[in-house]
Short mmCIF file of C-alpha atoms in Angstrom, two decimals:
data_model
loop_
_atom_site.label_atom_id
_atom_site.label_comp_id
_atom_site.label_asym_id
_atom_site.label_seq_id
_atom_site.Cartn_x
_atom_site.Cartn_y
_atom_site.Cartn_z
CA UNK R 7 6.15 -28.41 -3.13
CA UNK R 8 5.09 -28.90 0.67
CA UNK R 9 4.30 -24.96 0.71
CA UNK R 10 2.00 -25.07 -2.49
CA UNK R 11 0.42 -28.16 -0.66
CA UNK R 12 0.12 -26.88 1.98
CA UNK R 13 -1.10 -23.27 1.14
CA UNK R 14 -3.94 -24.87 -0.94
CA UNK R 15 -5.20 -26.83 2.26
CA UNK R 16 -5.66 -23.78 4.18
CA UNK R 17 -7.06 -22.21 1.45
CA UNK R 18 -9.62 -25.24 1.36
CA UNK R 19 -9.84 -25.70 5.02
CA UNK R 20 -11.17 -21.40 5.08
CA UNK R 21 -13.55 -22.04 2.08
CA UNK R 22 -15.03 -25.25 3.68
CA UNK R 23 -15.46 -23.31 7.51
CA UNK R 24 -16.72 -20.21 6.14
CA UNK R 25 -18.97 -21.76 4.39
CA UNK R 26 -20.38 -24.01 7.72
CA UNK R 27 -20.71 -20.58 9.24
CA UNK R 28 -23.25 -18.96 6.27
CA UNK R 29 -26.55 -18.47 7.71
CA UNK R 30 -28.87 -21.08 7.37
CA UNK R 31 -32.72 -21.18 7.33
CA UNK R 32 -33.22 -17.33 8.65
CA UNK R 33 -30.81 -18.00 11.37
CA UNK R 34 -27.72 -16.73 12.32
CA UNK R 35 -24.67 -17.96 13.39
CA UNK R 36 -23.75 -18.18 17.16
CA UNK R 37 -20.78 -16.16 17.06
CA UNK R 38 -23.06 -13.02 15.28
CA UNK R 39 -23.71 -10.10 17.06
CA UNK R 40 -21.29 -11.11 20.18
CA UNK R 41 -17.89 -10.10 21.30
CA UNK R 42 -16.10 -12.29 18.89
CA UNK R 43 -17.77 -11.60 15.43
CA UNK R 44 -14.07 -9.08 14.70
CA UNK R 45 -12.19 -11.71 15.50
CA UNK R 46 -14.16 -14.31 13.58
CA UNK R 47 -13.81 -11.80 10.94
CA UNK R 48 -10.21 -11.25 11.09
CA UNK R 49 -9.48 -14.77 11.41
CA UNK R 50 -10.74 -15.36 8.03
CA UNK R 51 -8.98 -12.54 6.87
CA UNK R 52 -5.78 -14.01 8.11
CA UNK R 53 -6.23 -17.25 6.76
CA UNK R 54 -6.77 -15.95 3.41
CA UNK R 55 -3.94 -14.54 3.44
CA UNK R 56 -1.69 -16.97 4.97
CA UNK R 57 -3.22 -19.31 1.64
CA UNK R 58 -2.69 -16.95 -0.83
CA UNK R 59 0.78 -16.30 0.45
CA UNK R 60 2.03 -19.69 0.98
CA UNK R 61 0.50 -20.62 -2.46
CA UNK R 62 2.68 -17.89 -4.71
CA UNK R 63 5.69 -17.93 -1.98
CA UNK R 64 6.17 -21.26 -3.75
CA UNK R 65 5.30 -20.86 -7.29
CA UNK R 66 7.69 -18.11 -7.21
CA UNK R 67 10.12 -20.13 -5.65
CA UNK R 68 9.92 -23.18 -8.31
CA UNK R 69 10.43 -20.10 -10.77
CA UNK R 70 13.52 -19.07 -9.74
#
């Protein structure tokens, strides 16, 4: 049950910062168009998938 919680709140916890870091009023973020927009990028990427697989490691678990 603490991995389904827990998988959710980083699921939550991506939504809620990717969305602070939309463009707002014709401006871009601060981290566009410098050396760390990949990693911005990837550490979405990774925290997507650390959500997604924390979320169904334990659904499958209270399956089986």
């Amino acid at each position: 049950m603490f991995l389904l919680l827990g998988g959710i709140v980083v699921l939550i916890a991506t939504v809620v910062v990717f969305i602070g870091m939309l463009p707002r009023g014709g401006k871009l973020h601060r981290f566009a168009d410098t050396e760390w927009e990949p990693y911005v990028g990837v550490a979405f990427c990774s925290a997507t998938a650390l959500g997604l697989t924390m979320t169904l490691s334990s659904i499958l678990n209270m399956m089986g």
